PDB file of C-alpha atoms in Angstrom:
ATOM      1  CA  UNK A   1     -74.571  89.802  63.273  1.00  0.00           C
ATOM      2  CA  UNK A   2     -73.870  86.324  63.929  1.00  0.00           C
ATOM      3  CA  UNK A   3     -71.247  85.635  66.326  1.00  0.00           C
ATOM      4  CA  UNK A   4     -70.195  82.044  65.033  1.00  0.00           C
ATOM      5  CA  UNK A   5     -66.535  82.059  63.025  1.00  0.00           C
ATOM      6  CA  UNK A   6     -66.413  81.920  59.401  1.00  0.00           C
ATOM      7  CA  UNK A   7     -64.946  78.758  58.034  1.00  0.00           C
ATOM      8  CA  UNK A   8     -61.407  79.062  56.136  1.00  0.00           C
ATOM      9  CA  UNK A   9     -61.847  79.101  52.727  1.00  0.00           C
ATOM     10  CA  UNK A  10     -59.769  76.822  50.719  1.00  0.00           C
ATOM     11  CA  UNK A  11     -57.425  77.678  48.069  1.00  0.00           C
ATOM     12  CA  UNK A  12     -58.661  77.406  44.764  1.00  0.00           C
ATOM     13  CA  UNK A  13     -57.329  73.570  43.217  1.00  0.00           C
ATOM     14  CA  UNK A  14     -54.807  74.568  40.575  1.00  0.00           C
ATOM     15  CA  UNK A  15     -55.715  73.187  36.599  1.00  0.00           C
ATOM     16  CA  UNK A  16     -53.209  70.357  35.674  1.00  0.00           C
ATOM     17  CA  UNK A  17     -50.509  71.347  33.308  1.00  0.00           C
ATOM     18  CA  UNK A  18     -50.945  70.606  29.712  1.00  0.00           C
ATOM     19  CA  UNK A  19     -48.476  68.575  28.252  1.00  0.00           C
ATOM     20  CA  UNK A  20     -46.731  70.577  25.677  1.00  0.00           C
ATOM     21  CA  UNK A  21     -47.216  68.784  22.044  1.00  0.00           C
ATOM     22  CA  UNK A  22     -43.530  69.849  21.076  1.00  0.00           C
ATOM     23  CA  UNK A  23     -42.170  67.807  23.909  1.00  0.00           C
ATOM     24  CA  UNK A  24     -44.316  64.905  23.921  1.00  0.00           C
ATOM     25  CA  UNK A  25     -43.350  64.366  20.150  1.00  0.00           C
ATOM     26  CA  UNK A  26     -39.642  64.707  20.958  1.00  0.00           C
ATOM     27  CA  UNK A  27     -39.864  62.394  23.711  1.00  0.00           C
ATOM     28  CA  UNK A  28     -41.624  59.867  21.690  1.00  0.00           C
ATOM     29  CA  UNK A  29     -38.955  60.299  18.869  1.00  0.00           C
ATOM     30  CA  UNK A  30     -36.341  59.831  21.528  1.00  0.00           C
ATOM     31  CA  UNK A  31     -37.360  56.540  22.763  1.00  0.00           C
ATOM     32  CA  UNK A  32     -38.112  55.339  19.258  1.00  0.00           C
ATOM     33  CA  UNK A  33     -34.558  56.198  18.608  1.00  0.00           C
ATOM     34  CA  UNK A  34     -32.935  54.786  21.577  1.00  0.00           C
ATOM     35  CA  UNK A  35     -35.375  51.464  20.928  1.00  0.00           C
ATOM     36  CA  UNK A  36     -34.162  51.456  17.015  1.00  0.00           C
ATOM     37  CA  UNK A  37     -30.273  51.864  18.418  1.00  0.00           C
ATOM     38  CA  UNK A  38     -30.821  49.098  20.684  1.00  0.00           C
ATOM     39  CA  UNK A  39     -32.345  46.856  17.604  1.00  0.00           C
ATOM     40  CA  UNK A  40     -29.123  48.090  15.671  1.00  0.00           C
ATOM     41  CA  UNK A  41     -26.727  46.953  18.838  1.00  0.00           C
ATOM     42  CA  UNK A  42     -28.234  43.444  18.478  1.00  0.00           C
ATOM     43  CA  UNK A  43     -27.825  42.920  15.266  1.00  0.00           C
ATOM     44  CA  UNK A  44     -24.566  44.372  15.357  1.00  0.00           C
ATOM     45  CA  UNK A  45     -22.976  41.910  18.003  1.00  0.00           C
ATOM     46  CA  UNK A  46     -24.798  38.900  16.434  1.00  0.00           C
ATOM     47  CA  UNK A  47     -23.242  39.760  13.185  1.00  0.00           C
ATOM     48  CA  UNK A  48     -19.824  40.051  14.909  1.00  0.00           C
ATOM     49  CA  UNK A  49     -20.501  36.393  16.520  1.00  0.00           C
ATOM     50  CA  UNK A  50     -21.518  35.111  13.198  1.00  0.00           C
ATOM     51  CA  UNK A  51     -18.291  36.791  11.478  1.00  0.00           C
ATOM     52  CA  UNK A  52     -16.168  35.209  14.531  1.00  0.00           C
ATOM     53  CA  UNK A  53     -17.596  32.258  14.416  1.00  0.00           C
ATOM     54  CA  UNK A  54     -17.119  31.803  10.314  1.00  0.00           C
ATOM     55  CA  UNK A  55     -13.322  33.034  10.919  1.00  0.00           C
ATOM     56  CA  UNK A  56     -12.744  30.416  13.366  1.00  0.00           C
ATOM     57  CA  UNK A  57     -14.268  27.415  11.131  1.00  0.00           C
ATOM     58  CA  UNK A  58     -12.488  28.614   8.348  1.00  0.00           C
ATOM     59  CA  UNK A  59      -9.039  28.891  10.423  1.00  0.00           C
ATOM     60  CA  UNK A  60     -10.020  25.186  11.785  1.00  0.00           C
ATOM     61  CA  UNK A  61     -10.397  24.426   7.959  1.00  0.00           C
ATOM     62  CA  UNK A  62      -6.839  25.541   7.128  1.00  0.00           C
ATOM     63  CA  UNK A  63      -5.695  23.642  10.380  1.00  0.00           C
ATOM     64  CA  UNK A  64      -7.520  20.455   9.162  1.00  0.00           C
ATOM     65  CA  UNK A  65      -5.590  20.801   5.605  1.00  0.00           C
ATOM     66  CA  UNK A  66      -1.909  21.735   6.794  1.00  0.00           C
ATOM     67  CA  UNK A  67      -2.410  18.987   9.386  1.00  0.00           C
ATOM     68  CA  UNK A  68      -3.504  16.669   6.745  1.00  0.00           C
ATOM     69  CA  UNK A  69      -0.790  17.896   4.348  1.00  0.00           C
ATOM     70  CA  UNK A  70       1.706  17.682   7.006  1.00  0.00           C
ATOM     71  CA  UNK A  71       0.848  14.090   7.618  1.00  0.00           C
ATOM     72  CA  UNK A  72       0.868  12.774   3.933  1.00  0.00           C
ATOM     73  CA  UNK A  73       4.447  14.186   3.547  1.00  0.00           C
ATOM     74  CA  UNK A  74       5.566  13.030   6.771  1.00  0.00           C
ATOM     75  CA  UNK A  75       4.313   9.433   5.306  1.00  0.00           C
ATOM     76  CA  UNK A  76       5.840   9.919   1.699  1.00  0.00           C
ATOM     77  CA  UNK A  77       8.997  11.187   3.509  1.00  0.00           C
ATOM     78  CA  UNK A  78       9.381   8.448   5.641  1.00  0.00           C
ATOM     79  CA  UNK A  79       8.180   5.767   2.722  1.00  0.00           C
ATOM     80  CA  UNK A  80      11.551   7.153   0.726  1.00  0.00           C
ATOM     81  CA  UNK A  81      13.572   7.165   3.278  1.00  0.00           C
ATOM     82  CA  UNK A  82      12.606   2.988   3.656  1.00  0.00           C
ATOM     83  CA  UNK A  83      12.409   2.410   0.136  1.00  0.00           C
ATOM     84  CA  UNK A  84      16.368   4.397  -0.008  1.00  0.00           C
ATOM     85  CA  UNK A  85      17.512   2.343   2.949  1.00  0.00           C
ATOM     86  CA  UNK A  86      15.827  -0.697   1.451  1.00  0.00           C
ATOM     87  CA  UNK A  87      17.420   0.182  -1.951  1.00  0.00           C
ATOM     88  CA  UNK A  88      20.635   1.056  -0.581  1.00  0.00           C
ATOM     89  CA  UNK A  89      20.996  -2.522   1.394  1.00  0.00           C
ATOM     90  CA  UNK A  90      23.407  -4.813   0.032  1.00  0.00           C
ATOM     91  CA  UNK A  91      24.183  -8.243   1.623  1.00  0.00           C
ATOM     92  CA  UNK A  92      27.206 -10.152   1.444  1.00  0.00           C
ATOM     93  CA  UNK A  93      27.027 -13.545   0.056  1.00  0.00           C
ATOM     94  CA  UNK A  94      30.099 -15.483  -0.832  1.00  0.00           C
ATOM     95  CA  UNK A  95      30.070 -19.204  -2.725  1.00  0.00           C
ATOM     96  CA  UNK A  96      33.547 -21.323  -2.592  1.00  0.00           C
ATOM     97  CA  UNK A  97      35.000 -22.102  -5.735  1.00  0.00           C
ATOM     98  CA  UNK A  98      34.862 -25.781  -7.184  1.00  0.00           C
ATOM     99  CA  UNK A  99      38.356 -26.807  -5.517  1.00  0.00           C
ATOM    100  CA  UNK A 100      37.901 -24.740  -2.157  1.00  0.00           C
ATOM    101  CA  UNK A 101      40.622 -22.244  -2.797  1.00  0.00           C
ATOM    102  CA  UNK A 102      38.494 -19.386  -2.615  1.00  0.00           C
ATOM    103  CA  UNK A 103      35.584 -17.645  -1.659  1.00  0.00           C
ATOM    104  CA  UNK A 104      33.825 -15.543  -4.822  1.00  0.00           C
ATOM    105  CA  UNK A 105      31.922 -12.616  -3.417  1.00  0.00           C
ATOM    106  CA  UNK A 106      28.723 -12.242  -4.758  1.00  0.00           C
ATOM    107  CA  UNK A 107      26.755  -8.769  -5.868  1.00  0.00           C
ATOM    108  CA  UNK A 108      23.515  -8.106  -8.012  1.00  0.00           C
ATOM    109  CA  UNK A 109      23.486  -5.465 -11.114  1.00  0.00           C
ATOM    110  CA  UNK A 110      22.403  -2.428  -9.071  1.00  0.00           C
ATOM    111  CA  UNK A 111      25.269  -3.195  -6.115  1.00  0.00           C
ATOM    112  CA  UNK A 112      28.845  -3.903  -7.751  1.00  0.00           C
ATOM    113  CA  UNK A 113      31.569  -4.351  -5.260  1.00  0.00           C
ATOM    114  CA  UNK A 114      34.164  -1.595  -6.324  1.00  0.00           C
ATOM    115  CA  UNK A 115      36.786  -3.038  -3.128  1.00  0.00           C
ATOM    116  CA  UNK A 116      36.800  -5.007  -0.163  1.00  0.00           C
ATOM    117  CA  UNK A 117      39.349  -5.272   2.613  1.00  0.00           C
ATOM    118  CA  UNK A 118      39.573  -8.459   4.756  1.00  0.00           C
ATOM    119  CA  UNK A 119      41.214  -8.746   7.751  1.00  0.00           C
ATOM    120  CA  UNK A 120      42.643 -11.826  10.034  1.00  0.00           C
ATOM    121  CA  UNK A 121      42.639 -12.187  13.639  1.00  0.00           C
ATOM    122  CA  UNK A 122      45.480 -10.577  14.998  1.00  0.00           C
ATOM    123  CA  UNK A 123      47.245 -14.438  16.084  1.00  0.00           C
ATOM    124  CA  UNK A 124      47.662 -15.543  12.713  1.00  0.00           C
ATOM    125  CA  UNK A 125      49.754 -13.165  11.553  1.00  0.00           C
ATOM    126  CA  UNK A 126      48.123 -12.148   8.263  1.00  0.00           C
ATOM    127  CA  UNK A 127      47.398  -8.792   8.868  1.00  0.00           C
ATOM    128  CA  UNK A 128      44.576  -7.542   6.087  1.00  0.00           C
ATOM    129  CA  UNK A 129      44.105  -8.295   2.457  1.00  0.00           C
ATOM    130  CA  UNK A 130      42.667  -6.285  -0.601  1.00  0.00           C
ATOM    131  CA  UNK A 131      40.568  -8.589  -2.639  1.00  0.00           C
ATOM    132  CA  UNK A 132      41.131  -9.584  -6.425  1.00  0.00           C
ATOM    133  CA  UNK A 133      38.581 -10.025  -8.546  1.00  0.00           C
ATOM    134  CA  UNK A 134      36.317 -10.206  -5.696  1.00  0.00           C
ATOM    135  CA  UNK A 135      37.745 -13.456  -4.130  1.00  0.00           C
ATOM    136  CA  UNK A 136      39.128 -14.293  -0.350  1.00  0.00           C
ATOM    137  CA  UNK A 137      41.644 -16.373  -1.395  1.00  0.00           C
ATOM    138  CA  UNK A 138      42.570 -19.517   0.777  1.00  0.00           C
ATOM    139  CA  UNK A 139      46.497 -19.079   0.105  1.00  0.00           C
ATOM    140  CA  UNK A 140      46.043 -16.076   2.390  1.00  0.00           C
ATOM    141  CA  UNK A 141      45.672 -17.790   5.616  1.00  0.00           C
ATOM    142  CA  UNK A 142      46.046 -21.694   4.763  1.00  0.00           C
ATOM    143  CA  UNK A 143      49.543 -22.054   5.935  1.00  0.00           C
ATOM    144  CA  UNK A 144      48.709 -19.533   9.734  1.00  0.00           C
ATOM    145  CA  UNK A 145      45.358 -21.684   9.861  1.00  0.00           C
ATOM    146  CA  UNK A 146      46.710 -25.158   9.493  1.00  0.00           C
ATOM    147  CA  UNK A 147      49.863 -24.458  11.833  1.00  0.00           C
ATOM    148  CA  UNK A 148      46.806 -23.405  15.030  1.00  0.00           C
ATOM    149  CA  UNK A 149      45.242 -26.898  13.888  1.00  0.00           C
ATOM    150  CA  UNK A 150      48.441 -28.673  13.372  1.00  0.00           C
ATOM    151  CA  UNK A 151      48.003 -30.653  17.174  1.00  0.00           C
ATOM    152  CA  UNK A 152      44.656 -31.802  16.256  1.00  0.00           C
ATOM    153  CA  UNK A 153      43.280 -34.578  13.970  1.00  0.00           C
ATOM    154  CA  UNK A 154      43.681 -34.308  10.156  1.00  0.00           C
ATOM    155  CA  UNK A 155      40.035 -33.707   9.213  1.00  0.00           C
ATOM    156  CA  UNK A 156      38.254 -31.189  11.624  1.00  0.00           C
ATOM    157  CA  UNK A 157      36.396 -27.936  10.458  1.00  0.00           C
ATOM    158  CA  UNK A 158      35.519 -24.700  12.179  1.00  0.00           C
ATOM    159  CA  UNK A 159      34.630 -20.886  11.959  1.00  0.00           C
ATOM    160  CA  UNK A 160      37.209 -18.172  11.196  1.00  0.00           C
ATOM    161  CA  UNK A 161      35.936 -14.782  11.943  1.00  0.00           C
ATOM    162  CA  UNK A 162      37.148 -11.830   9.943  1.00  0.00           C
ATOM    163  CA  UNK A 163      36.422  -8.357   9.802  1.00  0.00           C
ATOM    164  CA  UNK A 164      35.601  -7.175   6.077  1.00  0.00           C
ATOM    165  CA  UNK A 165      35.185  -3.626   4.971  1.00  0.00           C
ATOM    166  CA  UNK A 166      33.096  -3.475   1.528  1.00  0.00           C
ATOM    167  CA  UNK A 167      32.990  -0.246  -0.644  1.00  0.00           C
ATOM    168  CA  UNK A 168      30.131  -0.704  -3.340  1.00  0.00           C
ATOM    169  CA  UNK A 169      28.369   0.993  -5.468  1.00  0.00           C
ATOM    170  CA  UNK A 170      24.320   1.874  -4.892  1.00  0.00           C
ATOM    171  CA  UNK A 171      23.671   3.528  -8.396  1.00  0.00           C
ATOM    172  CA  UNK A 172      25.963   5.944  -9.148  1.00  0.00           C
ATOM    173  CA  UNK A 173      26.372   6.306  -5.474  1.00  0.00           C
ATOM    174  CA  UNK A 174      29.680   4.914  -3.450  1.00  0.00           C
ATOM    175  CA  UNK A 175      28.725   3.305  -0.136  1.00  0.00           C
ATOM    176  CA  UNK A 176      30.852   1.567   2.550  1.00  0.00           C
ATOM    177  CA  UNK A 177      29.955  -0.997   5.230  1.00  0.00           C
ATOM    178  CA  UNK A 178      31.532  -2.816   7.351  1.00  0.00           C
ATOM    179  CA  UNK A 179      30.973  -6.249   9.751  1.00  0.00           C
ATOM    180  CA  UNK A 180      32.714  -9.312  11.035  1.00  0.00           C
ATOM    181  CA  UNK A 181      32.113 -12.627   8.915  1.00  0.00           C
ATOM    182  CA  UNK A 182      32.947 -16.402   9.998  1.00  0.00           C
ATOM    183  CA  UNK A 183      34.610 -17.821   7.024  1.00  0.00           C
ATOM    184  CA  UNK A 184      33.468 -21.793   7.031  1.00  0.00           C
ATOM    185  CA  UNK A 185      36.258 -24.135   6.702  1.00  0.00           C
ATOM    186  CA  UNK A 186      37.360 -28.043   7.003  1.00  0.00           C
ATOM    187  CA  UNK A 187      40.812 -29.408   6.663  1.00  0.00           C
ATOM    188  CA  UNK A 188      41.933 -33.028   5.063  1.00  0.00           C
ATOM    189  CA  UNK A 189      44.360 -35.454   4.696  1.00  0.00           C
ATOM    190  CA  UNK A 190      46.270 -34.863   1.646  1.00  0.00           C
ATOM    191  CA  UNK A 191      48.411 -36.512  -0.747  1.00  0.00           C
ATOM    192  CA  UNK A 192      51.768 -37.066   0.456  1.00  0.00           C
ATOM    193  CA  UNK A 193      54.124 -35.231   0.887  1.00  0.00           C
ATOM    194  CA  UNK A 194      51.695 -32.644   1.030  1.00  0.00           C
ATOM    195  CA  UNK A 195      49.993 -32.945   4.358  1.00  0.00           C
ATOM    196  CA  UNK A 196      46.479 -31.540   5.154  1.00  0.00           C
ATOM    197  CA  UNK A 197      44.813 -29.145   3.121  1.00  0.00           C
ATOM    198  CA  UNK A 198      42.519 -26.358   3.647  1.00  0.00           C
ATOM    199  CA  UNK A 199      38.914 -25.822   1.923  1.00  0.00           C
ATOM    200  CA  UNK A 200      36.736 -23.237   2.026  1.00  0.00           C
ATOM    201  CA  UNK A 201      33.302 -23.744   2.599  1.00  0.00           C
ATOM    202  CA  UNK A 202      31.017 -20.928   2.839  1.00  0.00           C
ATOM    203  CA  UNK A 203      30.819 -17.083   4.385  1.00  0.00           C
ATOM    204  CA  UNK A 204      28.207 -15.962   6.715  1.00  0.00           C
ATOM    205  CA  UNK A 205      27.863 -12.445   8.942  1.00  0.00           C
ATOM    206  CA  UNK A 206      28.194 -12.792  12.606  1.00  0.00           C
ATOM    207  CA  UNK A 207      27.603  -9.509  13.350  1.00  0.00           C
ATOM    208  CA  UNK A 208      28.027  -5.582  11.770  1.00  0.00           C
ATOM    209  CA  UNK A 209      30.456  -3.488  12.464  1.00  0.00           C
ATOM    210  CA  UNK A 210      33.311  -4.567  14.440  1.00  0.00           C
ATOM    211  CA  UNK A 211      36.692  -3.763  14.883  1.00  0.00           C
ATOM    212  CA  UNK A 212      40.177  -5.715  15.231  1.00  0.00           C
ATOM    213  CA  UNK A 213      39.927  -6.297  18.833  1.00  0.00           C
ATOM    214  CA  UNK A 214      36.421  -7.597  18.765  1.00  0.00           C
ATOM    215  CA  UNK A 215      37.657  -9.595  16.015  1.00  0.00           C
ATOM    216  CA  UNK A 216      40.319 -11.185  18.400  1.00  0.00           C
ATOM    217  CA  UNK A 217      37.862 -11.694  20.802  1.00  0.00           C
ATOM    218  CA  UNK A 218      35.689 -13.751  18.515  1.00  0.00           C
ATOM    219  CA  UNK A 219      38.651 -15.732  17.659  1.00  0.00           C
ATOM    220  CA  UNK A 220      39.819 -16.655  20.981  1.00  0.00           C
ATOM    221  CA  UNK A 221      36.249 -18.276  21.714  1.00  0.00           C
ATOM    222  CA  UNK A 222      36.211 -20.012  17.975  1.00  0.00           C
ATOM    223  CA  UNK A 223      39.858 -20.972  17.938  1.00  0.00           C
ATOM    224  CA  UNK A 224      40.740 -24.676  17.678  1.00  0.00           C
ATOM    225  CA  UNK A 225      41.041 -26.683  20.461  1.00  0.00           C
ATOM    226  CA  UNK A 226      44.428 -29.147  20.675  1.00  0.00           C
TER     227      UNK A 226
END
């Protein structure tokens, strides 16, 4: 017998496992699955961008429009509301008569004057008078006016401011206004024993609106001198 030690003997290498067939097709079905569900996710959020996207062109669309809309009414609104003003307007215009005794109103087929009210500075006196037949009417204010100017030379002329409130009529459609007008007159020698007279001369707004003490106002810087 020999006395040298026997080398180990090593254990026997185990086979690999084989795969089992069942499992390998389930595995490959399972990624196929997962791969077709992550195709599906993809087209599934790019749809719901294209579907967000579409809803927020169209709801720009209907913006655009409304805005749009909005605007051309705005424009027609505001191009009735000038052409009502514009229609509504009336000015005052006044010629004398041939002698000077009065002052005809004037007014155009749409704007009849229905009444007017004219009143006098409160020094002279007069107080306010209701037109007739659309005149101012010089025997309202001749004697009051010629008494201020009775210190002064026979022919001077001037500005008397009065305050005139006008109804008239815009259609069918009563309106009122309202403003402070210098009546244009002169005065002249007359015949004797008459003394001066008064003419009127013309009618021309100072300014809208107005009331009596602005009107006194006016007068005191427009009132004869002497």
């Amino acid at each position: 017998m020999s006395d040298e030690p026997e080398a180990p003997v090593a254990p026997p290498t185990p086979e690999p496992a084989k795969a089992d067939p069942a499992l390998q097709v389930a595995a490959t079905e399972a990624v196929a699955k997962a791969e077709a569900a992550a195709t599906r996710r993809r087209w599934i959020n790019l749809g719901e961008f294209v579907a967000v996207a579409g809803l927020i062109i169209a709801l720009l669309g209907l913006y655009l429009n409304w805005s749009d809309r909005r605007e051309e009414t705005a424009e027609k609104q505001i191009a009735s509301a000038k052409a009502e003003r514009e229609s509504a307007r009336f000015e005052l215009r006044a010629v004398p008569t041939t002698n000077g005794k009065a002052l005809t109103l004037q007014h155009d087929d749409r704007h009849a004057i229905r009444d007017a009210t004219v009143t006098f500075p409160t020094e002279l006196g007069v107080g306010s008078k209701d037109t007739v037949a659309d005149q101012i009417e010089r025997g309202w204010f001749e004697r009051a006016l010629l008494k201020v100017t009775d210190r002064g030379p026979d022919a001077r002329s001037g500005r008397l401011p009065v305050l005139i409130v006008l109804t008239y009529w815009d259609g069918d459609t009563p309106r009122t206004t309202r403003g402070i007008y210098d009546i244009g007159w002169k005065t002249q020698e007359g015949t004797f024993p008459f003394g001066r007279t008064l003419k009127l001369e013309s009618l021309r707004l100072h300014e809208l609106g107005g009331d009596q003490k602005r009107l006194d106002a006016l007068w005191a810087a427009e009132r004869p001198k002497g």
